[in-house]
CSV table of C-alpha atoms and ligand atoms in Angstrom, one decimal:
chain,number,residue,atom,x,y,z
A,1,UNK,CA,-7.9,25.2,-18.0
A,2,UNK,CA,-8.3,27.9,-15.2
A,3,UNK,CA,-5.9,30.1,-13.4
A,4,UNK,CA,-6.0,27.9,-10.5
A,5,UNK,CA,-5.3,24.3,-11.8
A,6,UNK,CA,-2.4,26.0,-14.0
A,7,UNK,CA,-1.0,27.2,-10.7
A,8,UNK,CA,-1.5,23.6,-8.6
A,9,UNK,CA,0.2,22.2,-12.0
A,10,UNK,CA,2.9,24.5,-12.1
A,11,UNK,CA,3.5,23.4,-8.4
A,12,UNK,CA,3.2,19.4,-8.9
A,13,UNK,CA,4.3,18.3,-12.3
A,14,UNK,CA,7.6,17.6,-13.8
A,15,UNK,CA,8.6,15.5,-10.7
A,16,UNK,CA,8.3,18.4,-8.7
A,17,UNK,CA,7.0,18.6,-5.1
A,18,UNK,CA,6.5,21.3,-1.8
A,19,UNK,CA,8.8,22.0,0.5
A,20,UNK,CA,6.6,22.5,4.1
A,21,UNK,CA,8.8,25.3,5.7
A,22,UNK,CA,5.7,26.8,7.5
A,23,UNK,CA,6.6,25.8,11.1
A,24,UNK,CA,5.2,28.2,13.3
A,25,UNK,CA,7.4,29.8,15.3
A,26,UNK,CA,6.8,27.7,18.7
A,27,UNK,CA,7.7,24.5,16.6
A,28,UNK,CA,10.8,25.9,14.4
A,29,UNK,CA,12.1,26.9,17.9
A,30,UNK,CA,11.4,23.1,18.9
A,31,UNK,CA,13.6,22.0,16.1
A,32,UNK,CA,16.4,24.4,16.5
A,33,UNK,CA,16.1,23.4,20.4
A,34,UNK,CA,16.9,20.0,19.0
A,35,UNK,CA,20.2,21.0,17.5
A,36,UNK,CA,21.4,23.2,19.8
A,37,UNK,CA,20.9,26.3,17.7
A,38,UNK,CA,19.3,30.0,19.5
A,39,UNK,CA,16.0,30.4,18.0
A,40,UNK,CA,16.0,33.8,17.0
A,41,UNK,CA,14.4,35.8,13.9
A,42,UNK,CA,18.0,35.3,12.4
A,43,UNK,CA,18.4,32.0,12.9
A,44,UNK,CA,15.2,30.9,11.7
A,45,UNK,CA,15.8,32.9,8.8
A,46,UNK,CA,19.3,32.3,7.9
A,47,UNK,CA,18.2,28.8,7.3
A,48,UNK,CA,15.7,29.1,5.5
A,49,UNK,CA,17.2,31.0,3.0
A,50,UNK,CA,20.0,28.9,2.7
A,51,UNK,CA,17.2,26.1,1.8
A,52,UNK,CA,15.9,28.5,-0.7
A,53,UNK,CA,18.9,29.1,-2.5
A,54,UNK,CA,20.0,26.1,-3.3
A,55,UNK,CA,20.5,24.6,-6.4
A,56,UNK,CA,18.2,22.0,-6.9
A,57,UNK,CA,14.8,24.5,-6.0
A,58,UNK,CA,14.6,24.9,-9.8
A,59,UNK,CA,14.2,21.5,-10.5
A,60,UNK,CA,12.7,19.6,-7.4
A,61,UNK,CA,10.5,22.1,-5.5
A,62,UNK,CA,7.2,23.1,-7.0
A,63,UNK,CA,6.3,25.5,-4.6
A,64,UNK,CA,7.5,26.5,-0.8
A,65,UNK,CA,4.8,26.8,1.8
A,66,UNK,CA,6.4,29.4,4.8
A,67,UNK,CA,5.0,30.9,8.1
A,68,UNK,CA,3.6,34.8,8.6
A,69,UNK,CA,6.6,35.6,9.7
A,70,UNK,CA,8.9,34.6,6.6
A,71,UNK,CA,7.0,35.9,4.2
A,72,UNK,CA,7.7,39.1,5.6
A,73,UNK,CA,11.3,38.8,5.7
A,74,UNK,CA,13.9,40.5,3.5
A,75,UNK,CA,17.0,38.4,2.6
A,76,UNK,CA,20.4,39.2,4.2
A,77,UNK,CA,21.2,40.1,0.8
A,78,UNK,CA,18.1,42.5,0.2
A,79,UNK,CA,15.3,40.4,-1.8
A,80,UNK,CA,12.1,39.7,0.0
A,81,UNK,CA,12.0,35.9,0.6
A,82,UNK,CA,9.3,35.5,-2.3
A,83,UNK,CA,11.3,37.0,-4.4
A,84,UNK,CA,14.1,34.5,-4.1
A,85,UNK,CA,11.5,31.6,-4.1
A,86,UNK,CA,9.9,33.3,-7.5
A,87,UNK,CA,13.5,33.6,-9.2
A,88,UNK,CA,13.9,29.8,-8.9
A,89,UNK,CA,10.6,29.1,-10.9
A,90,UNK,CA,9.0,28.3,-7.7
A,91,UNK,CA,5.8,29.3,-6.1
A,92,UNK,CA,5.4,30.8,-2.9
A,93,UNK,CA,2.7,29.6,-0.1
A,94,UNK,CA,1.6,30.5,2.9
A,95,UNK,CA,-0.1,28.7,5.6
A,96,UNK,CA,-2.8,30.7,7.6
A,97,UNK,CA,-4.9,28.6,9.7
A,98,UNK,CA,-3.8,29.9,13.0
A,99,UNK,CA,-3.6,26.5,14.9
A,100,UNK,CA,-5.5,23.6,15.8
A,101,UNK,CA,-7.0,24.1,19.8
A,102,UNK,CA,-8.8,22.1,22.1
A,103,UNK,CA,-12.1,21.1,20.2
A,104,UNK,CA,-15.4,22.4,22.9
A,105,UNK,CA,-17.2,19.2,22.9
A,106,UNK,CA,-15.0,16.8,22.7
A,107,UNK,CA,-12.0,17.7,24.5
A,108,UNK,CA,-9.2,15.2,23.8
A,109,UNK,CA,-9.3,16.7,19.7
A,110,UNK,CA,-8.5,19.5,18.5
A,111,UNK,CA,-10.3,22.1,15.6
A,112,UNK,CA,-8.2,24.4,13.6
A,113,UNK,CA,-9.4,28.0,14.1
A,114,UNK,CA,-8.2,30.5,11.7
A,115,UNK,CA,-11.6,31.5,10.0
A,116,UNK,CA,-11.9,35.1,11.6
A,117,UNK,CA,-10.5,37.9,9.5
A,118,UNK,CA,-9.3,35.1,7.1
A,119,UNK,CA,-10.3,37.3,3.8
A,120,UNK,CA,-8.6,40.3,4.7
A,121,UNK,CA,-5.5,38.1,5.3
A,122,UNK,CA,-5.8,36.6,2.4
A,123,UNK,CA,-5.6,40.1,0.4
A,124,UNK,CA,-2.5,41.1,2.6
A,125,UNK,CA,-0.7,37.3,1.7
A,126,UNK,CA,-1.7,37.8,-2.1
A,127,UNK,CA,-0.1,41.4,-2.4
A,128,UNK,CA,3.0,40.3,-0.9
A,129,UNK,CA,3.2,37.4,-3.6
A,130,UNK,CA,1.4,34.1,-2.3
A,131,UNK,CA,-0.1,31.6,-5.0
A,132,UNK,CA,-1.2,29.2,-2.9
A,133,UNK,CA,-1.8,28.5,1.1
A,134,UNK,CA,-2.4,25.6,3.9
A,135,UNK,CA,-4.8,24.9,6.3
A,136,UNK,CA,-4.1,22.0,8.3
A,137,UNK,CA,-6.7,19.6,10.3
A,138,UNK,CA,-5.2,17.3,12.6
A,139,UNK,CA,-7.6,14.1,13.6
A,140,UNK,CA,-6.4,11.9,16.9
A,141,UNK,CA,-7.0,8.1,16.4
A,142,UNK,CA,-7.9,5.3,18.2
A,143,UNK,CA,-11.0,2.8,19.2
A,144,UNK,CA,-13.0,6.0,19.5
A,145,UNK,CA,-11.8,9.0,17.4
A,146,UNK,CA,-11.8,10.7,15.3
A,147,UNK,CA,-15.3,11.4,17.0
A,148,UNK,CA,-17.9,12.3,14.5
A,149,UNK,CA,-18.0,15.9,15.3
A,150,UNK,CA,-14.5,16.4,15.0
A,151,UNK,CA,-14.4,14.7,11.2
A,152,UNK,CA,-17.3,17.2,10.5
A,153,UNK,CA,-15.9,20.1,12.4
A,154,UNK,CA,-12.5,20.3,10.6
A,155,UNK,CA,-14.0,19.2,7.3
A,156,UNK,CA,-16.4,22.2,7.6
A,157,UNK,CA,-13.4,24.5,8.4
A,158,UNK,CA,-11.5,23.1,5.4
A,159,UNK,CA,-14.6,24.2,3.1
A,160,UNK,CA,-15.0,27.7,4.1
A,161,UNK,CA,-11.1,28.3,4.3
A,162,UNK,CA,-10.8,26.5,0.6
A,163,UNK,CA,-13.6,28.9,-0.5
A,164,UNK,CA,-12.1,31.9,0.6
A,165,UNK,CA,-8.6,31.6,-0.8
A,166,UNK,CA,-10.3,30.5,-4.2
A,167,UNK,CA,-12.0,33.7,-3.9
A,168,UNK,CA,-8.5,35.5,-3.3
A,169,UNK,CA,-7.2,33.9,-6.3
A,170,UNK,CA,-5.0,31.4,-5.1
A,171,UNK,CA,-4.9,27.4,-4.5
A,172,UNK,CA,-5.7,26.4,-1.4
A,173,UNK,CA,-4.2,23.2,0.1
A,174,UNK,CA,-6.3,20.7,1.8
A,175,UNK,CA,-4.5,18.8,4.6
A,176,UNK,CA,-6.5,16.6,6.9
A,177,UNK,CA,-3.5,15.1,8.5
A,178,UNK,CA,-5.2,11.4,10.6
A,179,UNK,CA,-1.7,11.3,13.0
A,180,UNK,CA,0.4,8.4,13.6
A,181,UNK,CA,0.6,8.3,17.3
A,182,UNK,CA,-0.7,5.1,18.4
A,183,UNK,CA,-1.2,1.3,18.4
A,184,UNK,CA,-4.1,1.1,15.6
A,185,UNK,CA,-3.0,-0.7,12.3
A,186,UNK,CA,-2.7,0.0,9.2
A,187,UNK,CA,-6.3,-1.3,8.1
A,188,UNK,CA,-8.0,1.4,11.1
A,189,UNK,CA,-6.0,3.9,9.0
A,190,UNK,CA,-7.5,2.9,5.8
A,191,UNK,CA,-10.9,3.1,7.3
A,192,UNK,CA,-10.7,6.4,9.2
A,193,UNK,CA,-8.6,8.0,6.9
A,194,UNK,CA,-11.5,7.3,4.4
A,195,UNK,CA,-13.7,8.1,6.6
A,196,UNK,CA,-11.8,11.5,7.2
A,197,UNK,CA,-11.0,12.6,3.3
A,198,UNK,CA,-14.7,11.6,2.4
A,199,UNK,CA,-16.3,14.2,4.4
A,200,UNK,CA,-14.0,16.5,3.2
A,201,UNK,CA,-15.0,16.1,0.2
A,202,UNK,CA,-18.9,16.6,0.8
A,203,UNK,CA,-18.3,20.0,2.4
A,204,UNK,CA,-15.7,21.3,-0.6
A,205,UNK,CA,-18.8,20.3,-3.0
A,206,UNK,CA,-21.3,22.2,-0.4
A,207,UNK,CA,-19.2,25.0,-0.8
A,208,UNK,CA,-18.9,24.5,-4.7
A,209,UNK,CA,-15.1,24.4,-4.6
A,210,UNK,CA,-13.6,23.8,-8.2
A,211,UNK,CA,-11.6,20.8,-7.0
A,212,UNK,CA,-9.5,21.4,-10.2
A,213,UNK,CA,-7.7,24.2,-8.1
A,214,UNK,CA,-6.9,22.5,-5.3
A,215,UNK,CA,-4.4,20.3,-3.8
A,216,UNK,CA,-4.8,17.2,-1.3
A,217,UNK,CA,-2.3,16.8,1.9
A,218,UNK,CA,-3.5,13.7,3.0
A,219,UNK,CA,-1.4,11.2,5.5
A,220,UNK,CA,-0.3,7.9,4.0
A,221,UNK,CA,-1.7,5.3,5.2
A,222,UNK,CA,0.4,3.3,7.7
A,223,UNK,CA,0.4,0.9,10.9
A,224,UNK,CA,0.5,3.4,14.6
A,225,UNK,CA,3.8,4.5,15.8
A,226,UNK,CA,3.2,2.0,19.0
A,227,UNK,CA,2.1,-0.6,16.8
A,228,UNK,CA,3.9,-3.7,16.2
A,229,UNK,CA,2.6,-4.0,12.6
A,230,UNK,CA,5.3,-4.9,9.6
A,231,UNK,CA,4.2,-3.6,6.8
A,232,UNK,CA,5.7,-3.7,3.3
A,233,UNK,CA,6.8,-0.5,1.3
A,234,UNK,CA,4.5,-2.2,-1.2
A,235,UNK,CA,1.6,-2.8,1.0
A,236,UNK,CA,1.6,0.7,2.6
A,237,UNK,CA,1.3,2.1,-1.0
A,238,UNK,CA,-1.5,-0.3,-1.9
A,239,UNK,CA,-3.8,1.1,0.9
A,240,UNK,CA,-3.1,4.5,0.2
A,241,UNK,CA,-3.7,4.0,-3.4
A,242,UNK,CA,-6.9,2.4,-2.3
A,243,UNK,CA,-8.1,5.3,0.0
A,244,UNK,CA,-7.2,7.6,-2.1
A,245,UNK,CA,-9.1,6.5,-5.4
A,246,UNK,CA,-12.1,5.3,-3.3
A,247,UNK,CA,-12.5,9.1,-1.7
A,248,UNK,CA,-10.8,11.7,-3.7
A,249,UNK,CA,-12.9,13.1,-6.5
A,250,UNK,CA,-11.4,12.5,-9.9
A,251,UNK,CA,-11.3,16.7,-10.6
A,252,UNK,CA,-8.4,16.6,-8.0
A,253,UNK,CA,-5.0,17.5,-9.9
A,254,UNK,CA,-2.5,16.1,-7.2
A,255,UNK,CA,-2.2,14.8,-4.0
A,256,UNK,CA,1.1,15.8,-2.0
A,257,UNK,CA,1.6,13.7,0.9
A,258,UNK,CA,3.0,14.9,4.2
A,259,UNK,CA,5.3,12.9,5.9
A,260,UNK,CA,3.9,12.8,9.3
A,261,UNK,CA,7.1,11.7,11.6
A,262,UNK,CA,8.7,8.8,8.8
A,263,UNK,CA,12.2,9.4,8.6
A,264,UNK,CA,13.3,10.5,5.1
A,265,UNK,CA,13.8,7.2,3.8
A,266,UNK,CA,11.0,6.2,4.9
A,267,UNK,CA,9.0,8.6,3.3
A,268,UNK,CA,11.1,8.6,0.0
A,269,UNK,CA,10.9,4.8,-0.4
A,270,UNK,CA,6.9,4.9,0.7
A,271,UNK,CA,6.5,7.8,-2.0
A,272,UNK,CA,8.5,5.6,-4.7
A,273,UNK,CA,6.0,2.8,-4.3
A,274,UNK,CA,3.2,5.1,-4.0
A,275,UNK,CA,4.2,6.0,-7.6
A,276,UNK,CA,5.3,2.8,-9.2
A,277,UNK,CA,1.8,1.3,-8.5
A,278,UNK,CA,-0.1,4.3,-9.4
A,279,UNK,CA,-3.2,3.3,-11.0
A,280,UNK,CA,-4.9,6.9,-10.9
A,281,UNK,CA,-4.6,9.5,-13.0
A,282,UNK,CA,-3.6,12.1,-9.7
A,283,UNK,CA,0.3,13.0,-9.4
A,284,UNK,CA,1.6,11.6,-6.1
A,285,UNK,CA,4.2,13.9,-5.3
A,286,UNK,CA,5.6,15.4,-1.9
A,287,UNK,CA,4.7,18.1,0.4
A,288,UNK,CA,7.7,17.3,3.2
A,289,UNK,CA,8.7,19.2,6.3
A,290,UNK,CA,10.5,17.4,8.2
A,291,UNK,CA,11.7,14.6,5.7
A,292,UNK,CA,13.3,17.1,3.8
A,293,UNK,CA,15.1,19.2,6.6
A,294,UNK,CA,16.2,17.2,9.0
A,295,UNK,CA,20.0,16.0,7.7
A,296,UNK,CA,20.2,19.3,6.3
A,297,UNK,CA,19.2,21.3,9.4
A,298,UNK,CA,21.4,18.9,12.0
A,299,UNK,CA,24.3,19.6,9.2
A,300,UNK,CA,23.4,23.4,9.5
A,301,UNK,CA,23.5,23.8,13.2
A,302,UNK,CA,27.3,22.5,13.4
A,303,UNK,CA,28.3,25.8,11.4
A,304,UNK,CA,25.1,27.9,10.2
A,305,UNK,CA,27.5,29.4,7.8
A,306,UNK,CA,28.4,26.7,5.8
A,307,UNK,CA,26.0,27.2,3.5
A,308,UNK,CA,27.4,25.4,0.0
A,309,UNK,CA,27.4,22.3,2.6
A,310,UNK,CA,24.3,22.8,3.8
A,311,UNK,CA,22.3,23.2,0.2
A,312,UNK,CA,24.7,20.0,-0.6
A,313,UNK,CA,22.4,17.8,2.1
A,314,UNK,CA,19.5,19.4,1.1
A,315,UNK,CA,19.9,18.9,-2.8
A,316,UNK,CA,20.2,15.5,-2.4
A,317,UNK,CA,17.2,14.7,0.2
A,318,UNK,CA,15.3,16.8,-2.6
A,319,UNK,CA,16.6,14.9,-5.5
A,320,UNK,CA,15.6,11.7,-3.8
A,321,UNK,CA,11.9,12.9,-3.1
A,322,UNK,CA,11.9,13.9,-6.9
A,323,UNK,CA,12.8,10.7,-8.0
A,324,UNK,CA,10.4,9.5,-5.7
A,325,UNK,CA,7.7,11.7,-7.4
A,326,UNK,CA,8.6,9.7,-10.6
A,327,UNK,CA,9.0,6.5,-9.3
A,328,UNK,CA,12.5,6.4,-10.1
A,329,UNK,CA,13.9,6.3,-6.6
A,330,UNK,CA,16.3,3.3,-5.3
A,331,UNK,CA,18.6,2.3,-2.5
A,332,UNK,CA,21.4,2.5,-4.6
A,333,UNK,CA,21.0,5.5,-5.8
A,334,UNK,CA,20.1,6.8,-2.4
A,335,UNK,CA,23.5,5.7,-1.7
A,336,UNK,CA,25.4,7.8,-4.0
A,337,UNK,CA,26.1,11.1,-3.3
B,1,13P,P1,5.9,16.9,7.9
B,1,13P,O1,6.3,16.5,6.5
B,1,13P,O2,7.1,17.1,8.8
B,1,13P,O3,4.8,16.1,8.5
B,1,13P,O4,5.3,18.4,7.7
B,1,13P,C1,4.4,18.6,6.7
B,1,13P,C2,3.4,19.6,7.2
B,1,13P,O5,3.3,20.7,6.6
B,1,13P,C3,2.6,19.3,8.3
B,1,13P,O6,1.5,20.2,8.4
């Protein structure tokens, strides 16, 4: 087994999953906006610490993804903030593509840039304790896009980033995210998602990545947000499970989904399926942003220093994703606290 899969296994297994607190600083200070709270270095780090000391990190989160500027920050008690991640048998991760901007060609996408310098960075992100790291590819969709030349532009920048950080030593995270905005259905997901993940896959072979130390980020497959698709929990995790073993190459240890706008139930209850019909042999686990802040970050901002009541919220989203993970989730026992 290499270094690499050991370290995307040590993230993904025992019903563990990610915790995406890499929100750049432009979108954390969109989310405090939302509460009310002053987005200030403070702030931003106060609550993510009190995230990252709570109980249930040992046993439900894998591995933390954060932002440049929290990896870099010292607790208000005096450890760095991978230090405290480390001490809960966690992993820390870092995302580094800088961005995704307006793609020169076709002008309505968008291509992640990040490339330039990305080696050096990479040293400096190692050194101050990174395992792993995410780069992030965000596809529009519709009648017409994802265009051709944005599925192969982003792929192509997924390949050359993956190769790099395997070079650096750590796991890189693949995350072509196909967004949800829209009226398409679920089936125009299914095929462009395919579409999407499958050319990721050529350029990671191109580049001779050992797919055995990586992990996927893909979207789930669901109907548009503007839509008026119903869908089943059940029928959501049947395409997914179909796109996902008709592209992903069996060397792939896990797949960590993001949750792309679903409220947390809806992404816990969609995981849970996800799981119960799994008929791969890839772990389906999580890699949530926002479905595993949000309660506990509107909670937060009514007194950011009640911290045991804070980690309380959080706990329990996190215990419900890694139930999810195992397929064990329910209502009812969402519905205990
Ligand atoms: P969400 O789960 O909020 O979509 O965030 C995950 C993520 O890291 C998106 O890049």
């Amino acid at each position: 087994m290499s270094e690499l899969n050991k370290i995307a296994l040590q993230i993904l297994s025992n019903g563990k999953g990610i915790l995406a607190a890499d929100e750049s600083t432009a979108t954390m200070t969109k989310r405090l906006d939302s509460v009310k709270v002053h987005s200030d270095e403070n702030n931003r780090l106060l609550f993510r610490q009190t995230l990252f000391s709570s109980p249930s990190m040992s046993k439900c989160i894998g591995g933390v993804i954060l932002y440049d500027e929290t990896i870099r920050q010292k607790t208000s008690y005096g450890k760095t903030i991978p230090e405290l991640i480390n001490a809960s048998g966690s992993l820390t991760g870092i995302k580094v593509d800088k961005g995704a901007k307006i793609l020169a060609g076709s002008k309505d996408e968008k291509i992640t840039e990040g490339l330039d310098g990305l080696r050096e960075r990479l040293r400096d992100y190692y050194k101050l304790g990174a395992r792993f790291t995410k780069w992030r590819g965000v596809y529009l969709i519709s009648d017409k896009y994802p265009s051709k030349l944005s599925v192969s532009a982003n792929a192509h920048a997924l390949a050359r980033y993956a190769a790099l950080v395997q070079e650096a030593g750590m796991v890189p995270i693949i995350e072509p995210e196909v967004l949800m905005d829209g009226h398409h259905s679920a089936k125009d997901c299914l095929t462009k998602t395919s579409e999407v993940i499958s050319k990721c896959y050529e350029e990671l072979e191109l580049y001779k990545i050992d797919l055995s130390g990586t992990i996927l980020k893909p979207n789930m497959i669901l109907p548009g947000k503007d839509s008026n698709e119903k869908i089943s929990n059940d029928e959501i995790a049947g395409l997914t499970l179909e796109c996902l073993k008709n592209n992903v190459p069996s060397s792939v240890p896990g797949i960590a989904f993001l949750s792309g706008g679903q409220t947390e139930i809806e992404a816990t209850a969609n995981l849970n399926q996800i799981n119960i019909n799994n008929n791969t042999d890839f772990i389906m686990t999580y890699s949530y942003g926002r479905a595993l802040q949000q309660s506990a970050l509107r909670f937060w901002s009514k007194d950011i220093n009640n911290i045991v009541g804070t980690q309380k919220i959080f706990d329990h989203r996190a215990k419900m994703c890694s139930l999810a993970a195992q397929g064990k989730w329910s209502k009812n026992i969402e519905n205990t606290k």
